Amino acid sequence: MTSDFPVLESGWTAQEEMTLLEAVMDCGFGNWQDVAYQMRSKTKEECESHYMKNFINNPLFSSTLLSLRKTKDLRFAEGAIPFKPTDDPPRPTFDSVLSRDMAGYMPARADFMEEFDNYAEWDLKDIDFVDDDSDILRALKLSVVDIYHSRLKERQRRKKVIRDHGLINLRKFQMLERCYPKEVQELYDVMRRFARVVGPIEHDKFVESHALEFDLRREIRRLQEYRKAGIKSFCSAKVYERAKRMREEERRKRTMLCDVLQYIQDGRACQQWLSKQAAIDAGITPAVTTITVSATGRRSAPPLNLTGLPGTEKLNEREKELCQVVRLVPGAYLEYKQALLNECRRQGGLRLAQARALIKIDVNKTRKIYDFLIKEGYITKA
């Protein structure tokens, strides 16, 4: 067998065609001087004109290869992922917070530092098709290539979702979510997984329709409240809203008063609270003061609210008051009380040190519980 016959045009043998292709692969497209040096039988002008005529501008290739690129199987063509807005995107440093938010996106290259399924090429990097392959081995190699193509399509599909929905600028995406009410934000978060199924416009319309539904429901509830209050005109509704705000302010003041009653024995803290309320009533922004600091310089915790706590119904009024002041849940207090009573019966009396060794909590709380039980006659001193 010889290769001394022309293939594409006269003057170029099949062996020279193969040598030209190998030289372009080794030296790179456009480096015609080195290509001609490797060819030795052709000049650089001849190599360039022949390659451009037969391998670049050949009408046979343009009617086959280019049409294949437009088929449905290659609809996920490689394209730059645009950054929105169109201003110069940020260029964060590697492994910074912003870089992680942008999923390693490199604006200068309009691509990601790591692709989805980044090591997909490793499975076929050592595959080589040779003439002496058996039919089974060749079919196996083709199957591996088909699997690789499917992984590439999935990679391009994910890029298409990112490109269509503008997901590169994650912070802007999150800021748009915060524009919706809380209920719509929760819906937006749940329905985000369906964005890959529908287009960006359809997805936005879906979310906007639910936001409109939420606004309508809120407006209906407001009108129902007016009707329940006997209001029949929007002028009366304004008066109702103004009176409602005044009631809320009065309720808030009463709540603040309840919060400060526990400090009534601290004259300094009480005076601060009264001064603050006088400033609020006068329309003046009060100075920021702390009323939770007693004269001893230690922060006092508010009493514990026992409403709904298990075991509260088993306590008498004095025990409830103790649990509120000591900030001890009723179940724990009953457990500590029973342990101290058992120890007192066993030894015929109980000392504070023994109580502290028996109850592993704050020593001040233990002393208060110990003194209370002695005062009420539950236990006796040893």
Short mmCIF file of C-alpha atoms in Angstrom, two decimals:
data_model
loop_
_atom_site.label_atom_id
_atom_site.label_comp_id
_atom_site.label_asym_id
_atom_site.label_seq_id
_atom_site.Cartn_x
_atom_site.Cartn_y
_atom_site.Cartn_z
CA MET A 1 0.00 0.00 0.00
CA THR A 2 1.25 3.46 -0.89
CA SER A 3 0.09 7.01 -0.07
CA ASP A 4 1.42 8.66 -3.21
CA PHE A 5 -1.98 9.50 -4.67
CA PRO A 6 -3.87 12.85 -4.51
CA VAL A 7 -6.90 13.19 -2.24
CA LEU A 8 -8.21 16.77 -2.25
CA GLU A 9 -6.25 18.37 -5.09
CA SER A 10 -3.43 17.51 -7.43
CA GLY A 11 0.07 18.25 -6.16
CA TRP A 12 -0.78 17.08 -2.63
CA THR A 13 -0.48 13.41 -1.89
CA ALA A 14 -2.31 11.59 0.85
CA GLN A 15 0.91 11.32 2.87
CA GLU A 16 1.42 15.09 2.62
CA GLU A 17 -2.16 15.69 3.74
CA MET A 18 -1.57 13.59 6.84
CA THR A 19 1.77 15.30 7.51
CA LEU A 20 0.12 18.73 7.16
CA LEU A 21 -2.62 17.86 9.68
CA GLU A 22 -0.08 16.49 12.15
CA ALA A 23 2.10 19.59 11.74
CA VAL A 24 -0.84 21.93 12.39
CA MET A 25 -1.73 19.87 15.46
CA ASP A 26 1.84 20.06 16.76
CA CYS A 27 2.68 23.68 15.88
CA GLY A 28 -0.73 25.30 16.19
CA PHE A 29 -3.06 26.94 13.69
CA GLY A 30 -1.46 30.01 12.09
CA ASN A 31 2.15 29.04 12.78
CA TRP A 32 2.77 28.33 9.11
CA GLN A 33 6.53 28.85 9.20
CA ASP A 34 7.02 25.95 11.63
CA VAL A 35 4.41 23.91 9.77
CA ALA A 36 6.36 24.33 6.52
CA TYR A 37 9.62 23.47 8.32
CA GLN A 38 8.03 20.23 9.51
CA MET A 39 6.56 19.53 6.07
CA ARG A 40 9.91 20.18 4.26
CA SER A 41 8.26 19.66 0.85
CA LYS A 42 6.00 22.77 0.86
CA THR A 43 6.43 26.46 1.55
CA LYS A 44 4.51 28.27 4.28
CA GLU A 45 2.32 30.04 1.66
CA GLU A 46 1.42 26.71 0.08
CA CYS A 47 0.62 25.17 3.47
CA GLU A 48 -1.59 28.09 4.50
CA SER A 49 -3.51 28.32 1.21
CA HIS A 50 -4.05 24.58 0.99
CA TYR A 51 -5.21 24.26 4.61
CA MET A 52 -7.56 27.26 4.40
CA LYS A 53 -9.00 26.11 1.08
CA ASN A 54 -9.60 22.46 1.91
CA PHE A 55 -10.07 22.32 5.72
CA ILE A 56 -11.54 25.70 6.63
CA ASN A 57 -13.45 27.04 3.62
CA ASN A 58 -14.33 23.71 2.03
CA PRO A 59 -18.02 23.80 0.99
CA LEU A 60 -18.31 20.08 1.77
CA PHE A 61 -17.52 20.69 5.44
CA SER A 62 -19.74 23.76 5.62
CA SER A 63 -22.71 21.77 4.38
CA THR A 64 -22.19 18.85 6.78
CA LEU A 65 -20.38 19.83 9.97
CA LEU A 66 -21.99 23.24 10.32
CA SER A 67 -25.45 21.79 9.78
CA LEU A 68 -24.79 19.17 12.44
CA ARG A 69 -24.00 21.93 14.94
CA LYS A 70 -27.49 23.30 14.40
CA THR A 71 -29.28 20.08 15.17
CA LYS A 72 -31.54 19.64 18.14
CA ASP A 73 -29.04 17.47 20.02
CA LEU A 74 -26.57 20.40 20.20
CA ARG A 75 -29.06 23.05 21.26
CA PHE A 76 -27.07 23.51 24.50
CA ALA A 77 -24.28 25.32 22.70
CA GLU A 78 -21.43 26.68 24.76
CA GLY A 79 -21.94 30.36 25.51
CA ALA A 80 -20.74 32.96 27.92
CA ILE A 81 -22.75 33.28 31.12
CA PRO A 82 -23.77 36.97 31.20
CA PHE A 83 -23.50 38.95 34.37
CA LYS A 84 -26.48 41.12 35.26
CA PRO A 85 -26.47 44.10 35.56
CA THR A 86 -24.32 44.83 32.50
CA ASP A 87 -21.89 46.96 34.48
CA ASP A 88 -18.39 45.70 35.18
CA PRO A 89 -18.95 42.70 37.47
CA PRO A 90 -16.92 42.38 40.67
CA ARG A 91 -13.71 40.41 40.58
CA PRO A 92 -13.45 38.85 44.02
CA THR A 93 -10.29 37.22 45.28
CA PHE A 94 -10.05 33.45 45.25
CA ASP A 95 -11.98 31.66 48.02
CA SER A 96 -13.47 34.90 49.35
CA VAL A 97 -17.08 35.14 50.53
CA LEU A 98 -18.18 36.91 47.35
CA SER A 99 -16.32 34.35 45.23
CA ARG A 100 -18.18 31.52 46.95
CA ASP A 101 -21.49 33.38 46.50
CA MET A 102 -20.74 33.61 42.77
CA ALA A 103 -19.92 29.86 42.66
CA GLY A 104 -16.36 30.58 41.52
CA TYR A 105 -17.52 32.63 38.53
CA MET A 106 -14.67 34.38 36.69
CA PRO A 107 -16.02 37.53 34.97
CA ALA A 108 -12.95 37.96 32.76
CA ARG A 109 -13.52 34.49 31.26
CA ALA A 110 -17.32 34.51 31.60
CA ASP A 111 -17.14 31.01 32.99
CA PHE A 112 -16.73 29.10 36.23
CA MET A 113 -13.52 28.04 37.87
CA GLU A 114 -14.94 24.56 38.34
CA GLU A 115 -17.53 23.07 36.04
CA PHE A 116 -20.43 20.91 37.08
CA ASP A 117 -19.19 17.30 37.06
CA ASN A 118 -15.71 18.77 36.80
CA TYR A 119 -13.92 15.44 36.37
CA ALA A 120 -16.14 14.00 33.64
CA GLU A 121 -13.23 13.98 31.17
CA TRP A 122 -11.16 11.66 33.34
CA ASP A 123 -13.22 8.64 32.32
CA LEU A 124 -12.20 8.84 28.65
CA LYS A 125 -8.80 10.54 28.72
CA ASP A 126 -7.03 7.21 28.14
CA ILE A 127 -9.43 5.86 25.50
CA ASP A 128 -7.84 5.39 22.10
CA PHE A 129 -9.55 3.90 19.03
CA VAL A 130 -7.25 1.59 17.10
CA ASP A 131 -7.87 -0.56 14.07
CA ASP A 132 -7.37 -3.90 15.80
CA ASP A 133 -10.10 -3.30 18.42
CA SER A 134 -12.69 -6.03 18.67
CA ASP A 135 -16.33 -5.23 18.06
CA ILE A 136 -17.18 -5.54 21.77
CA LEU A 137 -14.30 -3.32 22.83
CA ARG A 138 -15.16 -0.72 20.23
CA ALA A 139 -18.82 -0.73 21.28
CA LEU A 140 -17.74 -0.34 24.90
CA LYS A 141 -15.56 2.67 24.03
CA LEU A 142 -18.42 4.24 22.07
CA SER A 143 -20.73 3.77 25.06
CA VAL A 144 -18.24 5.58 27.29
CA VAL A 145 -18.15 8.46 24.80
CA ASP A 146 -21.97 8.59 24.71
CA ILE A 147 -22.05 8.75 28.51
CA TYR A 148 -19.53 11.59 28.41
CA HIS A 149 -21.72 13.46 25.90
CA SER A 150 -24.75 13.09 28.19
CA ARG A 151 -22.74 14.53 31.09
CA LEU A 152 -21.70 17.46 28.91
CA LYS A 153 -25.34 18.08 28.00
CA GLU A 154 -26.27 18.17 31.69
CA ARG A 155 -23.47 20.66 32.29
CA GLN A 156 -24.74 22.88 29.50
CA ARG A 157 -28.32 22.54 30.72
CA ARG A 158 -27.35 23.84 34.15
CA LYS A 159 -25.49 26.74 32.58
CA LYS A 160 -28.58 27.53 30.54
CA VAL A 161 -30.69 27.71 33.72
CA ILE A 162 -28.12 30.04 35.29
CA ARG A 163 -27.97 32.20 32.17
CA ASP A 164 -31.74 32.42 31.64
CA HIS A 165 -32.59 33.24 35.26
CA GLY A 166 -29.61 35.52 35.89
CA LEU A 167 -28.40 33.57 38.92
CA ILE A 168 -24.79 34.76 38.83
CA ASN A 169 -25.54 37.86 40.88
CA LEU A 170 -26.82 35.94 43.90
CA ARG A 171 -27.05 38.96 46.19
CA LYS A 172 -29.21 40.88 43.75
CA PHE A 173 -31.39 37.78 43.46
CA GLN A 174 -31.76 37.69 47.25
CA MET A 175 -32.55 41.41 47.42
CA LEU A 176 -35.40 40.90 44.96
CA GLU A 177 -36.81 38.17 47.21
CA ARG A 178 -36.82 40.51 50.21
CA CYS A 179 -39.17 42.86 48.37
CA TYR A 180 -41.98 40.36 48.88
CA PRO A 181 -43.88 39.83 52.15
CA LYS A 182 -42.72 37.04 54.43
CA GLU A 183 -45.40 34.62 53.27
CA VAL A 184 -44.47 35.17 49.61
CA GLN A 185 -40.77 34.81 50.44
CA GLU A 186 -41.43 31.37 51.89
CA LEU A 187 -43.36 30.42 48.75
CA TYR A 188 -40.57 31.82 46.58
CA ASP A 189 -38.03 29.68 48.41
CA VAL A 190 -40.14 26.53 48.01
CA MET A 191 -40.91 27.09 44.32
CA ARG A 192 -37.32 27.95 43.35
CA ARG A 193 -36.66 24.29 42.48
CA PHE A 194 -39.25 24.53 39.69
CA ALA A 195 -37.34 27.38 38.01
CA ARG A 196 -35.33 24.79 36.08
CA VAL A 197 -38.53 23.42 34.55
CA VAL A 198 -40.22 26.64 33.41
CA GLY A 199 -38.70 29.68 31.80
CA PRO A 200 -37.69 32.80 33.74
CA ILE A 201 -40.68 34.87 32.56
CA GLU A 202 -43.19 32.14 33.43
CA HIS A 203 -41.57 31.62 36.83
CA ASP A 204 -41.65 35.34 37.64
CA LYS A 205 -45.30 35.54 36.57
CA PHE A 206 -46.11 32.63 38.84
CA VAL A 207 -44.48 34.28 41.87
CA GLU A 208 -45.98 37.68 41.07
CA SER A 209 -49.44 36.17 40.83
CA HIS A 210 -49.08 34.69 44.30
CA ALA A 211 -47.81 38.02 45.63
CA LEU A 212 -50.91 39.68 44.14
CA GLU A 213 -53.10 37.02 45.73
CA PHE A 214 -51.51 37.72 49.12
CA ASP A 215 -52.13 41.47 48.75
CA LEU A 216 -55.76 40.83 47.79
CA ARG A 217 -56.30 38.52 50.75
CA ARG A 218 -54.78 41.10 53.09
CA GLU A 219 -57.00 43.83 51.68
CA ILE A 220 -60.07 41.60 52.04
CA ARG A 221 -59.21 40.94 55.69
CA ARG A 222 -58.85 44.69 56.26
CA LEU A 223 -62.25 45.37 54.69
CA GLN A 224 -63.81 42.59 56.73
CA GLU A 225 -62.38 44.17 59.86
CA TYR A 226 -63.98 47.50 58.88
CA ARG A 227 -67.32 45.82 58.26
CA LYS A 228 -67.15 44.00 61.61
CA ALA A 229 -66.52 47.36 63.32
CA GLY A 230 -69.54 48.89 61.54
CA ILE A 231 -67.52 51.16 59.24
CA LYS A 232 -69.18 51.95 55.91
CA SER A 233 -66.96 54.68 54.41
CA PHE A 234 -63.23 55.14 53.85
CA CYS A 235 -63.36 58.44 55.75
CA SER A 236 -64.53 56.55 58.83
CA ALA A 237 -61.84 53.95 58.15
CA LYS A 238 -59.13 56.60 58.51
CA VAL A 239 -60.52 57.62 61.90
CA TYR A 240 -60.67 53.95 62.90
CA GLU A 241 -57.03 53.39 61.92
CA ARG A 242 -55.93 56.46 63.86
CA ALA A 243 -57.81 55.30 66.97
CA LYS A 244 -56.37 51.81 66.52
CA ARG A 245 -52.82 53.18 66.51
CA MET A 246 -53.54 55.14 69.69
CA ARG A 247 -54.85 51.98 71.36
CA GLU A 248 -51.73 50.09 70.35
CA GLU A 249 -49.53 52.82 71.81
CA GLU A 250 -51.45 52.74 75.09
CA ARG A 251 -51.19 48.95 75.21
CA ARG A 252 -47.45 49.17 74.60
CA LYS A 253 -47.08 51.68 77.43
CA ARG A 254 -48.95 49.37 79.80
CA THR A 255 -46.68 46.52 78.78
CA MET A 256 -43.62 48.66 79.50
CA LEU A 257 -45.11 49.54 82.89
CA CYS A 258 -45.55 45.85 83.72
CA ASP A 259 -41.93 45.23 82.74
CA VAL A 260 -40.67 47.96 85.07
CA LEU A 261 -42.80 47.05 88.10
CA GLN A 262 -40.22 44.51 89.19
CA TYR A 263 -37.73 47.33 89.67
CA ILE A 264 -40.09 49.48 91.74
CA GLN A 265 -37.85 49.12 94.79
CA ASP A 266 -34.92 50.59 92.86
CA GLY A 267 -35.55 54.33 93.01
CA ARG A 268 -32.89 55.19 90.45
CA ALA A 269 -34.21 52.77 87.82
CA CYS A 270 -37.80 53.85 88.46
CA GLN A 271 -36.85 57.51 88.02
CA GLN A 272 -35.15 56.72 84.72
CA TRP A 273 -38.28 54.97 83.44
CA LEU A 274 -40.53 57.87 84.46
CA SER A 275 -38.22 60.37 82.75
CA LYS A 276 -38.30 58.25 79.59
CA GLN A 277 -42.09 58.13 79.57
CA ALA A 278 -42.29 61.90 80.12
CA ALA A 279 -40.01 62.42 77.12
CA ILE A 280 -42.16 60.10 74.97
CA ASP A 281 -45.35 61.93 75.96
CA ALA A 282 -43.70 65.27 75.14
CA GLY A 283 -42.73 64.06 71.66
CA ILE A 284 -39.01 64.04 72.45
CA THR A 285 -36.77 61.11 71.63
CA PRO A 286 -35.66 59.82 75.02
CA ALA A 287 -32.05 59.17 75.79
CA VAL A 288 -31.04 55.53 75.81
CA THR A 289 -30.86 54.42 79.42
CA THR A 290 -30.68 51.06 81.07
CA ILE A 291 -33.17 50.43 83.84
CA THR A 292 -32.20 46.84 84.46
CA VAL A 293 -29.21 47.75 86.60
CA SER A 294 -29.87 47.94 90.32
CA ALA A 295 -28.06 50.04 92.88
CA THR A 296 -25.69 47.15 93.61
CA GLY A 297 -24.40 47.30 90.05
CA ARG A 298 -25.65 43.80 89.13
CA ARG A 299 -28.12 43.10 86.35
CA SER A 300 -31.49 41.87 87.64
CA ALA A 301 -33.39 39.32 85.56
CA PRO A 302 -37.17 39.70 85.15
CA PRO A 303 -39.42 37.19 86.94
CA LEU A 304 -40.11 33.91 85.19
CA ASN A 305 -43.52 33.57 83.56
CA LEU A 306 -45.00 30.26 84.76
CA THR A 307 -47.99 30.31 82.42
CA GLY A 308 -48.34 26.95 80.70
CA LEU A 309 -45.27 25.35 82.34
CA PRO A 310 -45.85 21.76 83.49
CA GLY A 311 -46.13 21.32 87.26
CA THR A 312 -47.41 24.84 87.95
CA GLU A 313 -50.76 23.52 89.17
CA LYS A 314 -48.97 21.54 91.93
CA LEU A 315 -47.50 24.68 93.55
CA ASN A 316 -49.11 26.94 96.10
CA GLU A 317 -48.93 30.72 95.77
CA ARG A 318 -45.76 31.10 97.84
CA GLU A 319 -44.00 28.39 95.86
CA LYS A 320 -45.05 30.02 92.61
CA GLU A 321 -43.60 33.32 93.83
CA LEU A 322 -40.34 31.57 94.71
CA CYS A 323 -40.07 29.95 91.26
CA GLN A 324 -40.74 33.31 89.59
CA VAL A 325 -38.06 35.13 91.59
CA VAL A 326 -35.48 32.35 91.41
CA ARG A 327 -36.39 31.72 87.72
CA LEU A 328 -36.80 27.99 88.26
CA VAL A 329 -39.29 25.89 86.30
CA PRO A 330 -41.89 24.13 88.51
CA GLY A 331 -40.83 20.63 87.47
CA ALA A 332 -37.23 21.21 88.54
CA TYR A 333 -38.32 22.86 91.81
CA LEU A 334 -40.52 19.89 92.72
CA GLU A 335 -37.67 17.50 91.99
CA TYR A 336 -35.22 19.49 94.15
CA LYS A 337 -37.81 19.83 96.94
CA GLN A 338 -38.44 16.07 97.05
CA ALA A 339 -34.69 15.33 97.13
CA LEU A 340 -34.15 17.71 100.06
CA LEU A 341 -37.14 16.31 101.95
CA ASN A 342 -35.90 12.73 101.54
CA GLU A 343 -32.40 13.65 102.70
CA CYS A 344 -33.78 15.59 105.67
CA ARG A 345 -35.91 12.60 106.80
CA ARG A 346 -32.98 10.22 106.44
CA GLN A 347 -30.57 12.31 108.51
CA GLY A 348 -33.07 14.01 110.82
CA GLY A 349 -31.99 17.43 109.63
CA LEU A 350 -30.20 19.18 106.77
CA ARG A 351 -27.39 21.70 106.54
CA LEU A 352 -26.92 24.24 103.71
CA ALA A 353 -23.66 22.57 102.64
CA GLN A 354 -25.46 19.25 102.31
CA ALA A 355 -28.20 20.88 100.25
CA ARG A 356 -25.62 22.43 97.92
CA ALA A 357 -23.92 19.06 97.47
CA LEU A 358 -27.26 17.46 96.70
CA ILE A 359 -28.52 20.10 94.22
CA LYS A 360 -26.01 20.89 91.48
CA ILE A 361 -27.28 24.36 90.51
CA ASP A 362 -26.33 27.96 91.26
CA VAL A 363 -25.42 28.29 94.96
CA ASN A 364 -27.56 31.43 95.37
CA LYS A 365 -30.61 29.62 94.04
CA THR A 366 -29.88 26.68 96.33
CA ARG A 367 -29.70 28.96 99.36
CA LYS A 368 -33.03 30.61 98.47
CA ILE A 369 -34.71 27.22 98.08
CA TYR A 370 -33.13 26.00 101.35
CA ASP A 371 -34.23 29.08 103.30
CA PHE A 372 -37.74 28.89 101.81
CA LEU A 373 -38.22 25.23 102.77
CA ILE A 374 -37.02 25.92 106.33
CA LYS A 375 -39.28 28.97 106.63
CA GLU A 376 -42.30 26.98 105.41
CA GLY A 377 -41.49 24.10 107.76
CA TYR A 378 -40.79 21.47 105.11
CA ILE A 379 -37.28 20.73 106.45
CA THR A 380 -35.30 21.46 109.63
CA LYS A 381 -31.72 22.51 110.19
CA ALA A 382 -29.30 19.85 111.35
#
